[in-house]
Coordinates of N, CA and C in Angstrom, one line a residue:
M93 N 0.8 -1.2 0.0 CA 0.0 0.0 0.0 C 0.9 1.2 0.0
R94 N 0.3 2.3 -0.5 CA 1.0 3.6 -0.5 C 0.1 4.6 0.0
F95 N 0.5 5.2 1.1 CA -0.3 6.2 1.8 C 0.3 7.6 1.7
A96 N -0.5 8.6 1.7 CA -0.1 10.0 1.9 C -0.5 10.5 3.2
I97 N 0.3 11.3 3.9 CA 0.0 11.9 5.2 C 0.2 13.4 5.0
I98 N -0.8 14.1 5.2 CA -0.8 15.6 5.1 C -1.0 16.2 6.5
S99 N -0.5 17.3 6.8 CA -0.7 17.9 8.1 C -0.6 19.4 8.1
D100 N -1.1 20.0 9.1 CA -0.9 21.5 9.3 C -1.4 22.3 8.1
I101 N -2.6 22.1 7.7 CA -3.2 22.8 6.6 C -3.5 24.3 7.0
H102 N -4.0 24.5 8.2 CA -4.2 25.8 8.7 C -5.1 26.7 7.8
G103 N -6.1 26.1 7.3 CA -7.1 26.9 6.6 C -6.6 27.5 5.3
N104 N -5.5 27.0 4.7 CA -4.9 27.5 3.5 C -5.4 26.6 2.3
L105 N -6.5 27.1 1.7 CA -7.2 26.3 0.6 C -6.3 26.2 -0.6
A106 N -5.6 27.3 -1.0 CA -4.7 27.3 -2.2 C -3.7 26.2 -2.1
A107 N -3.1 26.0 -0.9 CA -2.1 25.0 -0.7 C -2.7 23.6 -0.7
L108 N -3.9 23.4 -0.1 CA -4.5 22.1 0.0 C -5.0 21.7 -1.4
E109 N -5.5 22.6 -2.2 CA -5.9 22.2 -3.5 C -4.8 21.8 -4.4
A110 N -3.6 22.5 -4.2 CA -2.4 22.1 -5.0 C -2.0 20.7 -4.6
V111 N -2.0 20.4 -3.3 CA -1.6 19.0 -2.9 C -2.6 18.0 -3.4
A112 N -3.9 18.3 -3.3 CA -4.9 17.4 -3.8 C -4.6 17.1 -5.3
R113 N -4.3 18.1 -6.1 CA -4.0 17.8 -7.5 C -2.7 16.9 -7.6
D114 N -1.7 17.2 -6.8 CA -0.5 16.4 -6.9 C -0.8 14.9 -6.5
L115 N -1.7 14.7 -5.5 CA -2.1 13.4 -5.1 C -2.7 12.6 -6.2
E116 N -3.4 13.3 -7.1 CA -4.1 12.6 -8.2 C -3.1 11.8 -9.1
S117 N -1.9 12.2 -9.1 CA -0.9 11.6 -10.0 C 0.2 10.8 -9.2
A118 N -0.1 10.7 -7.9 CA 1.0 10.1 -7.0 C 0.8 8.6 -6.7
D119 N -0.1 7.9 -7.3 CA -0.3 6.5 -7.1 C -0.5 6.2 -5.6
I120 N -1.5 6.9 -5.0 CA -1.8 6.8 -3.6 C -3.1 6.0 -3.3
D121 N -3.0 5.1 -2.4 CA -4.1 4.2 -2.0 C -5.1 4.9 -1.0
N122 N -4.5 5.7 -0.1 CA -5.3 6.4 0.9 C -4.5 7.6 1.4
V123 N -5.3 8.6 1.9 CA -4.7 9.8 2.5 C -5.2 10.0 3.9
Y124 N -4.3 10.4 4.8 CA -4.6 10.7 6.2 C -4.1 12.1 6.5
A125 N -4.8 12.7 7.4 CA -4.3 14.0 7.9 C -3.9 14.0 9.3
A126 N -2.8 14.7 9.7 CA -2.3 14.7 11.0 C -2.7 15.9 11.8
G127 N -3.8 16.5 11.5 CA -4.3 17.6 12.3 C -3.9 19.0 11.9
D128 N -4.5 20.0 12.8 CA -4.3 21.4 12.5 C -4.9 21.8 11.1
L129 N -6.1 21.6 11.0 CA -6.8 21.7 9.7 C -7.2 23.1 9.3
A130 N -7.6 23.9 10.3 CA -8.4 25.1 10.0 C -7.8 26.4 10.5
L131 N -7.2 26.5 11.7 CA -6.9 27.8 12.3 C -5.8 28.5 11.7
F132 N -5.9 29.8 11.6 CA -5.0 30.8 11.1 C -5.1 31.1 9.6
G133 N -5.9 30.4 8.9 CA -6.0 30.6 7.5 C -7.4 31.2 7.1
P134 N -7.5 31.7 5.9 CA -8.8 32.4 5.5 C -9.9 31.5 5.1
H135 N -9.6 30.2 4.9 CA -10.6 29.3 4.4 C -10.8 28.0 5.2
P136 N -11.1 28.2 6.5 CA -11.2 27.0 7.4 C -12.3 26.0 7.0
R137 N -13.4 26.5 6.6 CA -14.5 25.6 6.3 C -14.2 24.9 5.0
E138 N -13.7 25.6 4.0 CA -13.5 24.9 2.7 C -12.4 23.8 2.8
C139 N -11.5 24.0 3.7 CA -10.4 23.0 3.9 C -11.0 21.8 4.6
V140 N -11.8 22.0 5.6 CA -12.3 20.8 6.3 C -13.3 20.1 5.4
D141 N -14.1 20.9 4.6 CA -15.0 20.3 3.7 C -14.3 19.4 2.6
L142 N -13.2 19.9 2.1 CA -12.4 19.2 1.1 C -11.9 17.8 1.6
L143 N -11.4 17.8 2.9 CA -11.0 16.6 3.5 C -12.2 15.6 3.6
R144 N -13.3 16.1 4.1 CA -14.5 15.3 4.3 C -15.0 14.7 2.9
Q145 N -15.0 15.6 1.9 CA -15.5 15.2 0.6 C -14.7 14.0 0.0
N146 N -13.4 14.1 0.3 CA -12.4 13.1 -0.2 C -12.3 11.9 0.6
G147 N -13.0 11.9 1.8 CA -12.9 10.8 2.7 C -11.6 10.6 3.4
W148 N -10.8 11.7 3.6 CA -9.5 11.6 4.2 C -9.7 11.8 5.7
A149 N -9.4 10.7 6.4 CA -9.5 10.7 7.9 C -8.4 11.5 8.5
S150 N -8.7 12.1 9.7 CA -7.7 13.0 10.3 C -7.7 12.7 11.8
V151 N -6.5 13.0 12.4 CA -6.4 13.0 13.8 C -6.6 14.5 14.3
R152 N -6.7 14.7 15.6 CA -7.0 16.0 16.1 C -5.7 16.7 16.5
G153 N -5.5 17.9 15.9 CA -4.3 18.7 16.3 C -4.6 19.6 17.4
N154 N -3.5 20.3 18.0 CA -3.7 21.2 19.1 C -4.6 22.4 18.8
T155 N -4.5 22.9 17.5 CA -5.4 24.0 17.2 C -6.8 23.5 16.9
D156 N -7.0 22.3 16.4 CA -8.3 21.8 16.3 C -9.0 21.7 17.7
R157 N -8.2 21.3 18.6 CA -8.7 21.2 20.0 C -9.1 22.6 20.6
M158 N -8.2 23.5 20.2 CA -8.5 24.9 20.7 C -9.9 25.4 20.1
I159 N -10.1 25.1 18.8 CA -11.4 25.5 18.2 C -12.5 24.9 18.9
A160 N -12.4 23.6 19.1 CA -13.5 22.8 19.7 C -13.8 23.2 21.2
D161 N -12.7 23.6 21.9 CA -12.8 23.8 23.3 C -12.8 25.3 23.7
L162 N -13.1 26.2 22.8 CA -13.0 27.7 23.0 C -13.8 28.1 24.2
E163 N -15.0 27.6 24.3 CA -15.9 28.0 25.4 C -15.3 27.7 26.8
E164 N -14.8 26.4 26.9 CA -14.1 26.0 28.1 C -12.9 26.8 28.4
L165 N -12.1 27.0 27.4 CA -10.8 27.8 27.6 C -11.1 29.2 28.0
A166 N -12.2 29.8 27.4 CA -12.5 31.2 27.8 C -13.0 31.2 29.2
A167 N -13.8 30.2 29.6 CA -14.3 30.2 31.0 C -13.2 30.0 32.0
A168 N -12.2 29.3 31.6 CA -11.0 29.1 32.5 C -10.0 30.3 32.5
G169 N -10.3 31.3 31.6 CA -9.4 32.5 31.5 C -8.2 32.3 30.7
S170 N -8.0 31.2 30.0 CA -6.8 30.9 29.3 C -6.8 31.3 27.8
L171 N -8.0 31.7 27.3 CA -8.1 32.2 25.9 C -9.3 33.1 25.8
D172 N -8.9 34.4 25.4 CA -9.9 35.4 25.4 C -10.5 35.5 23.9
P173 N -11.7 35.2 23.7 CA -12.3 35.3 22.3 C -12.4 36.7 21.7
E174 N -12.0 37.7 22.5 CA -12.2 39.1 22.0 C -10.8 39.6 21.5
T175 N -9.7 38.9 21.8 CA -8.4 39.5 21.5 C -7.5 38.4 21.0
G176 N -6.4 38.8 20.3 CA -5.3 37.9 19.9 C -5.8 36.6 19.2
V177 N -5.1 35.5 19.7 CA -5.4 34.2 19.1 C -6.9 33.8 19.3
G178 N -7.4 34.2 20.5 CA -8.8 33.8 20.8 C -9.7 34.4 19.8
R179 N -9.5 35.6 19.4 CA -10.3 36.3 18.4 C -10.3 35.5 17.0
I180 N -9.1 35.0 16.7 CA -9.0 34.2 15.4 C -9.7 32.9 15.6
V181 N -9.6 32.3 16.8 CA -10.3 31.0 17.0 C -11.8 31.3 16.9
A182 N -12.3 32.4 17.5 CA -13.8 32.6 17.5 C -14.3 32.9 16.0
W183 N -13.5 33.6 15.2 CA -13.9 33.8 13.8 C -13.9 32.5 13.1
T184 N -12.9 31.7 13.3 CA -12.8 30.4 12.7 C -14.0 29.5 13.0
R185 N -14.4 29.5 14.3 CA -15.6 28.7 14.7 C -16.8 29.2 13.9
D186 N -16.9 30.5 13.8 CA -18.1 31.1 13.1 C -18.1 30.6 11.6
Q187 N -16.9 30.6 11.0 CA -16.8 30.1 9.6 C -17.2 28.6 9.5
L188 N -16.8 27.8 10.4 CA -17.0 26.4 10.4 C -18.4 26.0 10.6
G189 N -19.1 26.7 11.6 CA -20.4 26.3 12.0 C -20.3 25.2 13.1
R190 N -21.4 25.0 13.8 CA -21.4 24.1 15.0 C -21.1 22.7 14.6
E191 N -21.6 22.2 13.5 CA -21.4 20.7 13.2 C -19.9 20.4 12.9
L192 N -19.3 21.3 12.2 CA -17.8 21.1 11.9 C -17.0 21.3 13.1
V193 N -17.3 22.3 13.9 CA -16.6 22.5 15.2 C -16.6 21.3 16.0
E194 N -17.8 20.7 16.2 CA -18.0 19.5 17.0 C -17.2 18.3 16.4
S195 N -17.2 18.3 15.0 CA -16.5 17.2 14.4 C -15.0 17.3 14.6
L196 N -14.4 18.5 14.7 CA -13.0 18.7 15.0 C -12.7 18.1 16.4
G197 N -13.6 18.5 17.4 CA -13.4 18.0 18.7 C -13.5 16.5 18.9
A198 N -14.2 15.9 18.0 CA -14.4 14.4 18.0 C -13.3 13.6 17.3
L199 N -12.4 14.3 16.6 CA -11.3 13.6 15.9 C -10.5 12.8 16.9
P200 N -10.0 11.7 16.5 CA -9.2 10.9 17.5 C -7.8 11.5 17.6
P201 N -7.1 11.2 18.7 CA -5.7 11.7 18.9 C -4.7 10.9 18.0
S202 N -5.0 9.8 17.5 CA -4.1 9.0 16.7 C -4.9 8.0 15.8
I203 N -4.2 7.6 14.8 CA -4.7 6.6 13.8 C -3.6 5.5 13.7
T204 N -4.0 4.3 13.8 CA -3.1 3.1 13.7 C -3.5 2.3 12.5
I205 N -2.5 1.9 11.6 CA -2.8 1.1 10.4 C -1.8 0.0 10.5
E206 N -2.3 -1.2 10.2 CA -1.5 -2.4 10.2 C -1.1 -2.7 8.7
S207 N 0.2 -2.8 8.4 CA 0.7 -3.1 7.1 C 0.2 -4.5 6.6
R208 N -0.3 -4.6 5.4 CA -0.7 -5.9 4.8 C 0.5 -6.6 4.2
A209 N 1.7 -5.8 4.1 CA 2.8 -6.4 3.4 C 3.9 -6.8 4.4
G210 N 3.6 -6.8 5.7 CA 4.5 -7.2 6.7 C 5.5 -6.2 7.2
A211 N 5.1 -4.9 6.9 CA 6.0 -3.8 7.4 C 5.8 -3.4 8.8
G212 N 4.8 -3.9 9.4 CA 4.5 -3.6 10.8 C 3.4 -2.5 10.9
R213 N 3.3 -2.0 12.1 CA 2.2 -1.0 12.4 C 2.7 0.4 12.1
L214 N 1.7 1.2 11.6 CA 2.0 2.6 11.3 C 1.1 3.4 12.3
S215 N 1.7 4.4 13.0 CA 1.0 5.2 13.9 C 1.1 6.7 13.5
I216 N -0.1 7.3 13.4 CA -0.2 8.7 13.0 C -0.8 9.5 14.1
F217 N -0.2 10.7 14.4 CA -0.7 11.6 15.5 C -0.3 13.0 15.1
H218 N -0.7 14.0 15.9 CA -0.3 15.3 15.5 C 1.1 15.7 15.8
G219 N 1.5 15.6 17.0 CA 2.8 16.0 17.5 C 3.7 14.9 17.7
T220 N 3.6 14.3 18.9 CA 4.3 13.1 19.3 C 3.2 12.2 19.9
P221 N 3.5 10.9 20.2 CA 2.5 10.0 20.8 C 2.0 10.5 22.2
R222 N 2.8 11.3 22.9 CA 2.5 11.7 24.2 C 1.9 13.1 24.3
S223 N 1.9 13.9 23.2 CA 1.4 15.3 23.3 C 1.2 15.9 21.9
D224 N 0.1 16.7 21.8 CA -0.1 17.4 20.5 C 0.5 18.7 20.5
E225 N 1.3 19.0 21.5 CA 1.9 20.4 21.6 C 3.4 20.2 21.6
E226 N 4.0 19.1 21.2 CA 5.4 18.9 21.0 C 5.5 18.1 19.7
G227 N 6.7 18.2 19.0 CA 6.8 17.5 17.7 C 8.2 17.0 17.5
F228 N 8.3 16.1 16.6 CA 9.6 15.6 16.2 C 10.4 16.7 15.4
I229 N 11.7 16.9 15.8 CA 12.5 17.9 15.1 C 13.7 17.1 14.5
E230 N 14.1 17.5 13.3 CA 15.2 16.8 12.6 C 16.5 16.8 13.4
D231 N 16.8 17.9 14.2 CA 18.0 18.0 14.9 C 18.0 17.2 16.2
D232 N 16.8 16.6 16.6 CA 16.7 15.8 17.8 C 17.7 14.6 17.8
L233 N 18.4 14.4 18.9 CA 19.2 13.2 19.0 C 18.4 11.9 18.9
D234 N 18.9 10.8 18.5 CA 18.2 9.6 18.4 C 17.6 9.2 19.8
E235 N 18.4 9.5 20.8 CA 17.9 9.1 22.2 C 16.7 9.9 22.5
H236 N 16.6 11.2 22.1 CA 15.4 12.0 22.5 C 14.2 11.5 21.7
L237 N 14.4 11.2 20.4 CA 13.3 10.7 19.6 C 12.8 9.4 20.2
L238 N 13.7 8.5 20.7 CA 13.2 7.3 21.3 C 12.5 7.6 22.6
E239 N 12.9 8.6 23.3 CA 12.2 9.0 24.5 C 10.7 9.4 24.2
L240 N 10.6 10.2 23.1 CA 9.3 10.8 22.7 C 8.4 9.7 22.3
T241 N 8.9 8.6 21.8 CA 8.1 7.5 21.2 C 8.1 6.2 22.1
Q242 N 8.6 6.4 23.3 CA 8.7 5.3 24.2 C 7.3 4.6 24.5
G243 N 7.3 3.3 24.4 CA 6.1 2.6 24.7 C 5.1 2.4 23.6
V244 N 5.4 3.0 22.4 CA 4.5 2.9 21.3 C 4.9 1.7 20.4
D245 N 4.0 0.7 20.2 CA 4.3 -0.5 19.4 C 4.0 -0.2 18.0
A246 N 5.0 0.3 17.2 CA 4.8 0.7 15.8 C 6.2 0.6 15.1
S247 N 6.1 0.3 13.8 CA 7.3 0.3 13.0 C 7.6 1.7 12.3
A248 N 6.5 2.5 12.3 CA 6.6 3.8 11.7 C 5.7 4.8 12.5
L249 N 6.3 5.9 12.9 CA 5.6 6.9 13.7 C 5.7 8.2 13.0
I250 N 4.5 8.8 12.7 CA 4.5 10.0 11.9 C 3.7 11.1 12.6
G251 N 4.3 12.2 12.7 CA 3.7 13.4 13.3 C 3.9 14.6 12.4
G252 N 3.3 15.8 12.9 CA 3.5 17.0 12.2 C 3.8 18.1 13.3
H253 N 3.1 19.1 13.4 CA 3.1 20.2 14.4 C 4.2 21.2 14.2
T254 N 5.4 20.8 13.9 CA 6.6 21.7 13.9 C 6.7 22.4 12.6
H255 N 6.0 21.9 11.5 CA 6.0 22.5 10.2 C 7.4 22.4 9.6
H256 N 8.2 21.4 10.0 CA 9.5 21.1 9.4 C 9.5 19.6 9.1
S257 N 9.8 19.3 7.9 CA 9.7 17.9 7.4 C 11.1 17.2 7.6
F258 N 11.0 15.9 7.9 CA 12.2 15.0 7.8 C 11.7 13.6 8.0
A259 N 12.6 12.7 7.7 CA 12.3 11.2 7.9 C 13.6 10.5 8.1
R260 N 13.7 9.7 9.2 CA 14.9 8.9 9.4 C 14.5 7.7 10.2
T261 N 15.4 6.7 10.1 CA 15.2 5.4 10.9 C 16.0 5.5 12.1
V262 N 15.4 5.2 13.3 CA 16.1 5.2 14.6 C 15.8 3.8 15.2
D263 N 16.9 3.1 15.4 CA 16.8 1.8 16.1 C 15.7 0.9 15.4
G264 N 15.7 0.9 14.1 CA 14.8 0.1 13.3 C 13.4 0.7 13.1
T265 N 13.1 1.8 13.7 CA 11.8 2.4 13.6 C 11.9 3.7 12.7
L266 N 11.0 3.8 11.7 CA 10.9 5.0 10.9 C 10.2 6.1 11.7
I267 N 10.8 7.2 11.9 CA 10.3 8.4 12.6 C 10.3 9.6 11.6
A268 N 9.1 10.2 11.4 CA 9.1 11.2 10.4 C 8.1 12.3 10.8
N269 N 8.4 13.5 10.2 CA 7.5 14.7 10.4 C 7.1 15.0 9.0
T270 N 5.8 15.2 8.8 CA 5.2 15.5 7.5 C 5.6 16.9 6.9
G271 N 6.0 17.8 7.8 CA 6.1 19.2 7.4 C 4.6 19.7 7.3
S272 N 4.5 20.8 6.7 CA 3.2 21.5 6.7 C 2.7 21.7 5.2
V273 N 1.4 21.4 5.0 CA 0.8 21.8 3.7 C 0.6 23.3 3.6
G274 N 0.0 23.9 4.6 CA -0.5 25.2 4.4 C 0.3 26.3 5.1
R275 N 1.3 26.0 6.0 CA 2.0 27.0 6.7 C 3.4 26.5 7.0
S276 N 4.1 26.2 6.0 CA 5.5 25.7 6.2 C 6.4 26.8 6.8
Y277 N 7.3 26.3 7.7 CA 8.3 27.1 8.3 C 9.7 26.7 7.7
E278 N 9.8 26.3 6.5 CA 11.1 25.8 5.9 C 11.7 26.9 5.0
G279 N 11.2 28.1 5.1 CA 11.8 29.2 4.4 C 11.6 29.3 2.9
C280 N 10.6 28.5 2.4 CA 10.4 28.5 0.9 C 8.9 28.9 0.7
P281 N 8.6 30.2 0.6 CA 7.2 30.6 0.4 C 6.5 29.9 -0.8
G282 N 5.3 29.6 -0.6 CA 4.5 28.9 -1.7 C 4.9 27.5 -1.9
R283 N 5.5 26.8 -0.9 CA 5.8 25.4 -1.1 C 5.1 24.6 0.0
A284 N 4.1 23.8 -0.4 CA 3.4 22.9 0.5 C 4.2 21.6 0.5
T285 N 4.2 21.0 1.7 CA 5.0 19.8 2.0 C 4.1 18.7 2.6
Y286 N 4.3 17.5 2.1 CA 3.6 16.3 2.7 C 4.4 15.1 2.6
L287 N 3.9 14.0 3.1 CA 4.8 12.8 3.2 C 4.0 11.6 2.5
T288 N 4.7 10.7 1.8 CA 4.2 9.5 1.4 C 4.9 8.3 2.1
L289 N 4.1 7.2 2.3 CA 4.7 6.0 2.9 C 4.3 4.8 2.1
D290 N 5.3 3.9 1.8 CA 5.1 2.8 1.0 C 5.6 1.6 1.8
D291 N 4.8 0.5 1.9 CA 5.2 -0.7 2.6 C 5.4 -1.9 1.7
R292 N 5.4 -1.7 0.4 CA 5.4 -2.8 -0.5 C 6.7 -3.6 -0.5
S293 N 7.8 -3.1 0.0 CA 9.0 -3.8 0.1 C 9.1 -4.7 1.4
G294 N 8.0 -4.6 2.2 CA 8.0 -5.3 3.5 C 8.6 -4.4 4.6
A295 N 9.0 -3.2 4.3 CA 9.4 -2.2 5.3 C 8.9 -0.8 4.9
W296 N 8.6 0.0 5.9 CA 8.0 1.3 5.6 C 9.1 2.2 5.0
K297 N 8.8 2.8 3.8 CA 9.7 3.8 3.2 C 9.0 5.1 3.0
A298 N 9.7 6.2 3.4 CA 9.1 7.5 3.3 C 9.7 8.4 2.2
E299 N 8.8 9.2 1.7 CA 9.2 10.2 0.7 C 8.6 11.5 1.0
I300 N 9.4 12.6 1.1 CA 8.9 13.9 1.4 C 8.6 14.6 0.0
R301 N 7.4 15.1 -0.1 CA 7.1 15.7 -1.4 C 6.8 17.2 -1.2
H302 N 7.2 18.0 -2.2 CA 7.0 19.4 -2.2 C 6.1 19.8 -3.4
V303 N 5.2 20.7 -3.1 CA 4.3 21.2 -4.2 C 4.2 22.7 -4.2
Q304 N 4.3 23.3 -5.3 CA 4.2 24.8 -5.4 C 2.7 25.2 -5.4
Y305 N 2.4 26.3 -4.8 CA 1.1 26.9 -4.9 C 1.1 28.4 -4.9
D306 N 0.0 29.0 -5.1 CA 0.0 30.5 -5.2 C -0.2 31.0 -3.8
Y307 N 0.9 31.3 -3.1 CA 0.8 31.8 -1.7 C 0.2 33.2 -1.6
R308 N 0.4 34.0 -2.6 CA -0.2 35.3 -2.6 C -1.7 35.3 -2.7
R309 N -2.3 34.3 -3.4 CA -3.7 34.1 -3.4 C -4.2 33.9 -2.0
N310 N -3.6 33.0 -1.3 CA -4.0 32.7 0.1 C -3.9 34.0 1.0
Y311 N -2.8 34.7 0.8 CA -2.6 35.9 1.7 C -3.7 37.0 1.4
R312 N -4.0 37.2 0.1 CA -5.0 38.1 -0.3 C -6.4 37.7 0.3
A313 N -6.6 36.5 0.4 CA -7.9 36.0 0.9 C -8.1 36.3 2.3
I314 N -7.1 36.5 3.1 CA -7.2 36.9 4.5 C -8.1 38.2 4.6
E315 N -7.7 39.2 3.8 CA -8.4 40.4 3.8 C -9.8 40.3 3.1
E316 N -9.9 39.5 2.0 CA -11.1 39.3 1.3 C -12.2 38.6 2.2
M317 N -11.7 37.7 3.0 CA -12.7 37.0 3.9 C -12.9 37.7 5.2
G318 N -12.2 38.8 5.4 CA -12.4 39.6 6.7 C -11.9 38.8 7.9
A319 N -10.9 38.0 7.7 CA -10.4 37.2 8.8 C -9.5 38.1 9.7
P320 N -9.7 38.1 11.0 CA -9.0 38.9 12.0 C -7.6 38.3 12.3
I321 N -6.9 38.1 11.2 CA -5.5 37.5 11.4 C -4.5 38.6 11.2
G322 N -4.0 39.1 12.4 CA -3.0 40.1 12.3 C -1.7 39.8 11.6
R323 N -0.9 40.8 11.4 CA 0.4 40.6 10.7 C 1.3 39.5 11.3
K324 N 1.3 39.4 12.6 CA 2.2 38.4 13.2 C 1.8 37.0 12.7
F325 N 0.5 36.7 12.6 CA 0.1 35.3 12.3 C -0.1 35.2 10.8
A326 N -0.2 36.3 10.0 CA -0.4 36.2 8.6 C 1.0 36.2 7.9
K327 N 2.0 36.8 8.4 CA 3.3 36.9 7.7 C 3.9 35.6 7.4
P328 N 3.8 34.6 8.2 CA 4.4 33.3 7.8 C 3.9 32.7 6.5
F329 N 2.7 33.1 6.1 CA 2.2 32.7 4.8 C 3.0 33.3 3.6
L330 N 3.6 34.4 3.9 CA 4.5 35.1 2.9 C 5.9 34.7 3.0
T331 N 6.4 34.4 4.2 CA 7.8 34.2 4.4 C 8.2 32.7 4.6
A332 N 7.3 31.9 5.0 CA 7.5 30.5 5.4 C 8.5 30.4 6.5
I333 N 8.4 31.4 7.4 CA 9.2 31.4 8.6 C 8.3 31.5 9.8
A334 N 8.6 30.8 10.9 CA 7.7 30.8 12.0 C 7.6 32.2 12.7
P335 N 6.5 32.5 13.2 CA 6.3 33.9 13.9 C 7.2 33.9 15.1
P336 N 7.6 35.1 15.5 CA 8.5 35.2 16.7 C 7.7 34.9 18.0

């Protein structure tokens, strides 16, 4: 089987559509998403709708959880829906509507797939197996990556969250980060990144794929849609560099 894993779309429809077109010619059996589908971009509903229309299952990312839990977070005083990130979350919820907001909250924290070719178990999550707010980093020592994945029975462990892609084998286990479809921090504006996995050799093999898209179209849409996304959170769409 050959799978694609996409992650960190962040409401960027231009990027997601470009990746969807690339997938049409990529000999893919199924597509999975590793979360962070809607927040910070101008087209949250359209992105979630596209995943649902294509039947692409997703895990829940930390920003998906924020969207679903805004009322509880506001009541606890940890997220103000009138300012900053809270205001963006509130706008995103309005765009999605109740049914899609609830669907984000109901997404599972992980997806497990058993290889039919004897490659072992594949585990997909947003950040790491233990948290959706930390992620695999290419510069991590092997020992640290093993610590982050301790106790997980899988031959391949795939996350996102950091918006930086890489794949390597550690102590016989493939550990990879998908990078980001819609909000890459790899310094190449207009480049969407995702991962493919192939088990046909009897072992999981990963390929990182890059797709060009019209990032200026996405940036213009922030104003066109009236999204309250200030410069700090909008600028990474132009620079492909993480906000300070």
